[in-house]
């Protein structure tokens, strides 16, 4: 059985980004244009932390799920996370940064979706 390299690599990158965001939630809040130059309040830190933890979990799932349906489910879950980011930040993000955030989340979702075929069991 061959290793499913692309979904594993994307899982590792997602895990790393999620860990960074969970520790420094203000990075996501500022990048999304939700705080501008104002201090980030508790709700912003909670939002960033929750998204970071979600990304740690989805990245870990892509990294360690067995090939086949479990890995396919992990990839689908990751794509769903990215689609919710596109919708949420597209509607709630500042107009100045909306295009950037939606573009990044959408591109990552498409990249993860492209990894779906590689998540099958290969013999």
C-alpha positions in Angstrom: 0.0 0.0 0.0 1.4 3.4 -1.0 1.4 6.4 1.3 -1.2 9.1 0.5 1.3 11.9 0.4 -0.7 14.9 -0.6 -3.5 14.6 2.0 -0.9 13.9 4.7 1.2 16.9 3.7 -1.9 19.2 3.7 -2.9 17.7 7.1 0.5 18.5 8.5 0.4 22.1 7.2 -3.1 22.5 8.5 -2.0 21.2 11.9 0.9 23.6 12.0 -1.2 26.6 11.0 -3.9 25.6 13.5 -1.4 25.3 16.3 0.1 28.8 15.5 -3.4 30.2 15.4 -4.5 28.6 18.6 -1.5 30.1 20.4 -1.7 33.5 18.7 -5.4 33.9 17.8 -4.9 37.6 17.1 -3.0 36.7 14.0 -6.1 35.3 12.4 -8.3 38.1 13.7 -6.0 40.7 12.3 -5.5 38.9 9.0 -9.3 38.6 8.6 -9.6 42.4 9.2 -11.9 41.9 12.2 -9.9 44.1 14.5 -8.1 46.7 12.4 -5.8 48.6 14.8 -8.0 48.2 17.8 -7.1 45.9 20.6 -8.5 42.5 20.1 -11.3 41.7 22.6 -12.2 38.5 24.3 -14.6 37.4 21.6 -11.9 37.9 18.9 -9.4 35.8 20.9 -12.0 33.1 21.4 -12.9 33.0 17.7 -9.2 32.8 16.7 -8.5 30.1 19.3 -11.5 28.0 18.3 -10.6 28.1 14.6 -7.0 27.2 15.5 -8.1 24.2 17.6 -10.5 23.2 14.8 -7.6 23.3 12.3 -5.4 21.3 14.7 -8.0 18.6 14.9 -8.8 18.5 11.2 -5.1 18.5 10.3 -4.4 15.7 12.7 -7.2 13.7 11.3 -5.8 14.1 7.8 -2.4 13.2 9.1 -3.2 10.0 11.0 -6.5 8.6 9.5 -6.1 5.3 7.8 -6.2 5.4 4.1 -9.5 4.9 2.4 -12.8 6.0 3.9 -11.5 7.4 7.2 -9.0 9.6 5.3 -11.6 10.6 2.8 -13.9 11.6 5.6 -11.1 13.7 7.1 -10.4 15.4 3.8 -14.2 16.1 3.3 -14.3 17.6 6.8 -11.3 19.8 6.1 -13.0 21.1 2.9 -16.2 21.8 4.8 -14.1 23.8 7.3 -12.7 25.9 4.5 -16.1 26.4 2.9 -17.5 27.7 6.2 -14.5 30.0 6.4 -15.4 31.3 2.9 -19.0 31.9 3.9 -18.3 33.3 7.4 -15.4 35.6 6.6 -17.0 36.5 3.3 -20.1 37.8 5.1 -18.5 39.1 8.4 -15.0 40.1 7.3 -14.1 43.7 6.7 -14.6 44.8 3.0 -10.9 45.7 2.9 -9.7 42.2 3.6 -12.7 40.1 2.5 -11.3 39.2 -0.9 -8.0 38.1 0.5 -9.5 35.9 3.3 -12.1 34.4 1.0 -9.4 33.7 -1.7 -7.0 32.0 0.8 -9.7 29.9 2.4 -11.2 29.0 -1.0 -7.8 28.1 -2.5 -6.9 25.9 0.5 -10.3 24.2 0.3 -9.8 23.5 -3.4 -6.3 22.2 -2.7 -7.6 19.9 0.0 -10.5 18.8 -2.4 -7.8 18.0 -5.0 -6.2 15.7 -2.4 -9.4 13.6 -2.1 -8.5 11.1 -4.9 -5.1 10.5 -3.2 -6.8 9.5 0.0 -8.1 6.2 -1.5 -6.5 2.9 -0.6 -4.0 2.0 -3.3 -2.7 -1.5 -4.0 
